XYZ file of N, CA, C and O in Angstrom:
480
model
N -29.078 62.383 -32.394
C -28.515 61.006 -32.233
C -28.223 60.235 -33.612
O -27.222 59.536 -33.666
N -29.216 60.431 -34.434
C -28.818 59.940 -35.889
C -27.631 60.306 -36.438
O -27.019 59.611 -37.277
N -27.257 61.541 -36.251
C -26.143 62.206 -36.958
C -24.949 61.452 -36.339
O -23.760 61.375 -37.023
N -24.867 61.059 -35.126
C -23.757 60.325 -34.566
C -23.809 58.904 -34.911
O -22.597 58.234 -35.217
N -25.058 58.191 -34.939
C -25.029 56.816 -35.082
C -24.641 56.537 -36.507
O -23.795 55.507 -36.703
N -25.042 57.084 -37.453
C -24.659 56.705 -38.936
C -23.105 56.757 -39.096
O -22.549 55.729 -39.603
N -22.493 57.786 -38.729
C -20.900 57.742 -38.853
C -20.199 56.574 -38.107
O -19.156 56.024 -38.559
N -20.744 56.239 -37.041
C -20.095 55.250 -36.240
C -20.369 53.923 -36.801
O -19.424 53.086 -36.866
N -21.455 53.592 -37.325
C -21.884 52.485 -38.131
C -20.860 52.359 -39.294
O -20.311 51.339 -39.732
N -20.825 53.362 -40.137
C -19.986 53.325 -41.247
C -18.497 53.221 -40.950
O -17.842 52.549 -41.607
N -18.046 53.857 -39.838
C -16.675 53.647 -39.456
C -16.484 52.213 -39.039
O -15.350 51.571 -39.414
N -17.455 51.522 -38.325
C -17.225 50.154 -38.004
C -17.299 49.259 -39.086
O -16.558 48.297 -39.106
N -18.068 49.565 -40.138
C -17.952 48.775 -41.383
C -16.659 48.633 -42.123
O -16.127 47.791 -42.498
N -16.126 50.019 -42.107
C -14.823 50.170 -42.825
C -13.735 49.540 -41.979
O -12.869 48.816 -42.611
N -13.832 49.525 -40.736
C -12.710 48.987 -39.886
C -12.913 47.445 -40.186
O -11.907 46.751 -40.233
N -14.126 46.857 -40.091
C -14.447 45.638 -40.116
C -13.926 44.961 -41.637
O -13.328 43.881 -41.664
N -14.238 45.663 -42.557
C -13.729 45.286 -43.924
C -12.235 45.417 -44.148
O -11.752 44.592 -44.879
N -11.621 46.410 -43.476
C -10.227 46.418 -43.603
C -9.489 45.268 -43.013
O -8.473 44.724 -43.403
N -10.091 44.708 -41.972
C -9.603 43.446 -41.289
C -9.765 42.081 -42.102
O -8.974 41.215 -41.955
N -10.510 42.166 -43.220
C -10.705 41.081 -44.015
C -9.740 40.914 -45.292
O -10.112 41.072 -46.346
N -8.454 40.988 -44.948
C -7.500 40.991 -45.850
C -7.215 39.601 -46.599
O -7.409 38.645 -45.974
N -6.939 39.671 -47.855
C -6.535 38.322 -48.521
C -5.354 38.457 -49.143
O -4.595 39.375 -49.155
N -4.895 37.337 -49.805
C -3.657 37.374 -50.510
C -3.597 38.297 -51.762
O -2.522 38.536 -52.292
N -4.754 38.691 -52.274
C -4.999 39.312 -53.457
C -4.003 40.661 -53.382
O -3.590 41.055 -54.324
N -4.087 41.269 -52.239
C -3.351 42.629 -52.137
C -1.790 42.507 -51.826
O -1.045 43.412 -52.104
N -1.447 41.273 -51.432
C -0.101 41.056 -51.022
C 0.668 40.262 -52.022
O 0.036 39.507 -52.804
N 1.914 40.265 -51.953
C 2.650 39.396 -52.794
C 2.899 38.198 -52.014
O 3.167 38.134 -50.749
N 2.836 36.992 -52.455
C 2.913 35.602 -51.939
C 3.913 34.801 -52.508
O 3.971 34.727 -53.709
N 4.806 34.254 -51.744
C 5.797 33.378 -52.021
C 5.302 31.916 -52.128
O 4.908 31.385 -51.083
N 5.368 31.271 -53.248
C 4.887 29.997 -53.356
C 6.124 29.050 -53.558
O 6.841 29.179 -54.570
N 6.482 28.346 -52.571
C 7.600 27.401 -52.623
C 7.493 26.346 -53.623
O 6.330 26.065 -53.975
N 8.564 25.711 -53.912
C 8.481 24.645 -54.989
C 7.743 23.343 -54.511
O 7.312 22.546 -55.292
N 7.573 23.195 -53.169
C 6.905 22.008 -52.591
C 5.394 22.370 -52.415
O 4.621 21.458 -52.047
N 4.920 23.594 -52.608
C 3.664 24.010 -52.385
C 2.620 23.451 -53.209
O 3.039 23.056 -54.465
N 1.460 23.255 -52.849
C 0.380 22.702 -53.828
C -0.612 23.872 -54.162
O -1.087 24.359 -53.268
N -0.749 24.081 -55.420
C -1.626 25.229 -55.905
C -2.806 24.474 -56.388
O -2.832 23.657 -57.331
N -4.063 24.815 -55.790
C -5.307 24.143 -56.062
C -6.337 25.111 -56.786
O -6.507 26.206 -56.345
N -6.760 24.648 -57.952
C -7.708 25.392 -58.724
C -8.995 24.721 -58.403
O -9.255 23.518 -58.653
N -9.907 25.375 -57.846
C -11.246 24.887 -57.503
C -12.482 25.141 -58.371
O -13.568 24.942 -57.964
N -12.030 25.647 -59.564
C -13.074 25.859 -60.565
C -13.486 24.614 -61.262
O -12.995 23.487 -60.990
N -14.394 24.842 -62.361
C -14.798 23.699 -63.096
C -13.796 23.286 -64.210
O -13.014 24.137 -64.528
N -13.819 22.147 -64.810
C -12.862 21.714 -65.851
C -12.940 22.760 -67.047
O -11.822 22.983 -67.660
N -14.078 23.197 -67.380
C -14.190 24.275 -68.412
C -13.523 25.586 -68.010
O -12.725 26.116 -68.952
N -13.596 25.986 -66.887
C -12.860 27.267 -66.435
C -11.350 26.911 -66.459
O -10.615 27.831 -66.948
N -10.989 25.800 -66.014
C -9.670 25.535 -65.917
C -8.911 25.348 -67.294
O -7.936 25.945 -67.569
N -9.718 24.690 -68.240
C -9.324 24.686 -69.725
C -8.968 26.081 -70.321
O -8.253 26.313 -71.135
N -9.796 27.035 -69.901
C -9.718 28.375 -70.490
C -8.536 29.170 -69.988
O -8.230 30.337 -70.519
N -7.923 28.668 -68.928
C -6.765 29.323 -68.401
C -6.655 29.055 -66.880
O -7.636 29.082 -66.111
N -5.350 28.669 -66.444
C -5.222 28.216 -65.035
C -3.745 28.655 -64.558
O -2.925 28.869 -65.647
N -3.412 28.781 -63.513
C -2.011 28.979 -63.016
C -1.161 27.786 -63.433
O -1.541 26.630 -63.319
N -0.034 28.025 -64.033
C 0.920 26.968 -64.338
C 1.286 26.095 -63.161
O 1.583 26.614 -62.093
N 1.003 24.980 -63.284
C 1.289 23.870 -62.215
C 0.193 23.586 -61.293
O 0.368 22.783 -60.455
N -0.950 24.316 -61.417
C -2.104 24.087 -60.599
C -2.796 22.749 -60.690
O -2.815 22.290 -61.885
N -3.249 22.240 -59.612
C -4.008 20.959 -59.731
C -5.609 21.310 -59.617
O -5.935 22.148 -58.877
N -6.266 20.770 -60.502
C -7.729 20.972 -60.632
C -8.539 19.963 -59.641
O -8.352 18.773 -59.791
N -9.219 20.651 -58.719
C -10.213 19.920 -57.891
C -11.416 20.704 -57.791
O -11.731 21.584 -57.106
N -12.363 20.282 -58.701
C -13.701 21.017 -58.946
C -14.390 21.014 -57.664
O -14.864 19.992 -57.129
N -14.665 22.035 -57.121
C -15.448 22.430 -55.741
C -16.796 22.020 -56.133
O -17.438 21.166 -55.262
N -17.549 22.386 -57.223
C -18.900 22.279 -57.330
C -19.253 20.886 -57.571
O -20.398 20.483 -57.324
N -18.339 19.984 -58.226
C -18.724 18.605 -58.515
C -18.534 17.653 -57.310
O -18.901 16.583 -57.341
N -17.916 18.148 -56.303
C -17.639 17.328 -55.074
C -16.212 16.737 -55.255
O -15.902 16.095 -54.203
N -15.454 16.953 -56.209
C -14.170 16.439 -56.321
C -13.142 17.039 -55.150
O -12.507 16.192 -54.672
N -13.368 18.199 -54.820
C -12.645 18.867 -53.730
C -12.841 18.146 -52.525
O -11.914 17.656 -51.801
N -14.203 18.051 -52.061
C -14.437 17.347 -50.772
C -14.078 16.058 -50.752
O -13.492 15.536 -49.799
N -14.169 15.309 -51.855
C -13.809 13.829 -51.828
C -12.230 13.846 -51.807
O -11.733 12.699 -51.275
N -11.493 14.777 -52.126
C -10.044 14.649 -52.154
C -9.298 14.939 -50.898
O -8.222 14.555 -50.681
N -10.075 15.747 -49.904
C -9.538 16.154 -48.626
C -8.900 14.968 -48.018
O -7.674 15.154 -47.362
N -9.484 13.858 -47.682
C -8.863 12.806 -46.956
C -7.555 12.278 -47.603
O -6.739 11.784 -46.881
N -7.300 12.560 -48.915
C -6.190 12.084 -49.501
C -5.034 13.120 -49.631
O -3.992 12.855 -50.147
N -5.361 14.376 -49.157
C -4.398 15.391 -49.126
C -3.636 15.441 -47.901
O -4.006 14.974 -46.816
N -2.208 15.730 -47.942
C -1.330 15.699 -46.975
C -1.550 17.113 -46.102
O -1.359 18.176 -46.562
N -1.936 16.843 -44.835
C -2.092 18.120 -43.964
C -0.919 18.922 -43.661
O -0.862 20.049 -43.213
N 0.230 18.230 -43.908
C 1.556 18.912 -43.686
C 1.975 19.734 -44.733
O 2.842 20.563 -44.574
N 1.318 19.568 -45.986
C 1.713 20.423 -47.084
C 1.199 21.753 -46.959
O 0.312 22.238 -46.281
N 1.819 22.671 -47.775
C 1.403 24.121 -47.932
C 0.477 24.111 -49.184
O 0.799 23.776 -50.251
N -0.678 24.886 -48.828
C -1.699 24.838 -50.137
C -2.182 26.309 -50.267
O -2.191 27.051 -49.501
N -2.267 26.585 -51.782
C -2.642 27.901 -52.204
C -3.820 27.625 -53.011
O -3.881 26.730 -53.914
N -5.072 28.285 -52.837
C -6.254 27.907 -53.373
C -6.858 29.178 -54.081
O -6.896 30.191 -53.567
N -7.255 28.940 -55.285
C -8.005 29.973 -56.086
C -9.172 29.522 -56.904
O -9.405 28.365 -57.125
N -9.924 30.377 -57.400
C -11.222 30.156 -58.159
C -11.513 31.301 -59.215
O -10.456 32.006 -59.434
N -12.697 31.410 -59.495
C -13.019 32.485 -60.450
C -13.235 33.939 -59.690
O -12.670 34.940 -60.055
N -13.902 33.892 -58.654
C -14.225 35.111 -57.972
C -13.672 35.142 -56.577
O -13.713 36.192 -55.867
N -13.386 34.082 -55.939
C -12.881 34.098 -54.670
C -13.755 33.402 -53.680
O -13.726 33.043 -52.396
N -15.062 33.080 -54.125
C -16.094 32.350 -53.345
C -15.848 30.959 -53.128
O -15.814 30.512 -51.858
N -15.503 30.190 -54.103
C -15.309 28.740 -53.942
C -13.978 28.558 -53.256
O -13.808 27.756 -52.385
N -13.056 29.390 -53.545
C -11.694 29.313 -52.841
C -11.916 29.457 -51.343
O -11.384 28.802 -50.467
N -12.694 30.556 -51.070
C -12.878 30.864 -49.588
C -13.611 29.607 -48.931
O -13.260 29.245 -47.811
N -14.517 29.019 -49.460
C -15.322 27.890 -49.030
C -14.265 26.690 -48.824
O -14.265 25.901 -47.765
N -13.503 26.526 -49.882
C -12.461 25.402 -49.881
C -11.449 25.483 -48.728
O -11.145 24.498 -48.010
N -10.989 26.754 -48.557
C -9.934 26.950 -47.544
C -10.615 26.729 -46.069
O -10.039 26.045 -45.254
N -11.903 27.141 -46.003
C -12.580 26.824 -44.770
C -12.650 25.378 -44.412
O -12.540 24.834 -43.295
N -12.972 24.609 -45.559
C -13.047 23.210 -45.337
C -11.721 22.560 -45.024
O -11.632 21.501 -44.216
N -10.790 22.920 -45.711
C -9.403 22.460 -45.368
C -9.035 22.781 -43.853
O -8.413 21.906 -43.209
N -9.235 24.030 -43.487
C -8.928 24.423 -42.110
C -9.798 23.660 -41.067
O -9.236 23.134 -40.029
N -11.049 23.297 -41.444
C -11.840 22.580 -40.563
C -11.520 21.112 -40.472
O -11.608 20.440 -39.380
N -10.632 20.751 -41.446
C -10.068 19.235 -41.527
C -8.898 19.229 -40.897
O -8.115 18.121 -40.838
N -8.388 20.272 -40.364
C -7.062 20.383 -39.579
C -5.906 20.713 -40.497
O -4.674 20.756 -39.937
N -5.948 21.280 -41.556
C -4.998 21.888 -42.334
C -4.529 23.348 -41.821
O -5.398 24.098 -41.749
N -3.267 23.485 -41.526
C -2.802 24.776 -40.863
C -2.218 25.694 -41.949
O -2.186 26.890 -41.624
N -1.687 25.244 -42.992
C -0.934 26.100 -43.964
C -1.593 26.253 -45.227
O -1.224 25.664 -46.177
N -2.686 27.107 -45.352
C -3.612 27.170 -46.445
C -3.769 28.704 -46.646
O -3.993 29.457 -45.697
N -3.631 29.119 -47.906
C -3.852 30.569 -48.303
C -4.830 30.559 -49.294
O -4.837 29.896 -50.408
N -5.895 31.514 -49.136
C -6.905 31.788 -50.179
C -6.267 32.947 -51.061
O -6.064 34.054 -50.597
N -6.188 32.602 -52.384
C -5.574 33.417 -53.400
C -6.711 34.235 -53.997
O -6.410 35.143 -54.855
N -7.965 33.984 -53.780
C -9.112 34.597 -54.443
C -9.275 34.211 -55.916
O -9.228 33.023 -56.201
N -9.587 35.128 -56.651
C -9.659 34.962 -58.025
C -8.437 34.634 -58.863
O -7.289 34.999 -58.356
N -8.573 34.063 -60.001
C -7.525 33.648 -60.947
C -6.461 34.797 -61.185
O -5.346 34.695 -60.924
N -6.961 35.956 -61.572
C -6.127 37.171 -61.886
C -5.422 37.573 -60.808
O -4.256 37.926 -60.770
N -6.152 37.739 -59.517
C -5.572 38.026 -58.305
C -4.445 37.056 -57.867
O -3.381 37.526 -57.319
N -4.732 35.833 -58.058
C -3.747 34.749 -57.650
C -2.497 34.916 -58.579
O -1.398 34.725 -58.069
N -2.686 35.069 -59.768
C -1.579 35.254 -60.690
C -0.646 36.503 -60.295
O 0.504 36.432 -60.343
N -1.370 37.519 -59.976
C -0.641 38.808 -59.700
C 0.129 38.659 -58.367
O 1.197 39.077 -58.188
N -0.484 38.081 -57.351
C 0.082 37.833 -55.952
C 1.267 36.906 -56.004
O 2.188 37.013 -55.324
N 1.252 35.857 -56.714
C 2.091 34.818 -56.856
C 3.171 34.864 -57.857
O 4.244 34.430 -57.742
N 2.934 35.743 -59.040
C 3.784 35.863 -60.036
C 3.745 34.509 -61.014
O 4.583 34.470 -61.846
N 2.872 33.698 -60.643
C 2.757 32.282 -61.542
C 1.914 32.842 -62.837
O 0.952 33.405 -62.652
N 2.499 32.375 -63.985
C 1.711 32.697 -65.274
C 0.450 31.876 -65.381
O 0.302 30.802 -64.912
N -0.442 32.480 -66.105
C -1.686 31.809 -66.480
C -1.460 31.085 -67.757
O -1.096 31.833 -68.862
N -1.824 29.830 -67.852
C -1.563 29.065 -69.111
C -2.845 28.364 -69.481
O -3.757 28.185 -68.598
N -2.909 27.871 -70.705
C -4.073 27.118 -71.234
C -3.778 25.674 -71.198
O -2.898 25.310 -71.360
């Protein structure tokens, strides 16, 4: 029984993880009217960010405070350092009724997926 159970659990995990795709692996087209949000700290932003990105620090509460002022009809692309804060930010936007939101994950992945340069 154990010989069958372990491979089934492993297969289930692999299939489940494969379904968790992000923009990191894909090429993403960011239109000229799209809003690119960097949800890292000001220090992280100053060290390098996507050209044209708007800083809304997730940890300080700036991001949560800004949600009521964001246009739910706009297209948003969100990134951070590792993908953790961007994932939380996207979930908050979606819970607030935003339909066109993409989690770009980490800064380097975001740059790779979008083709947008990292600037200081």
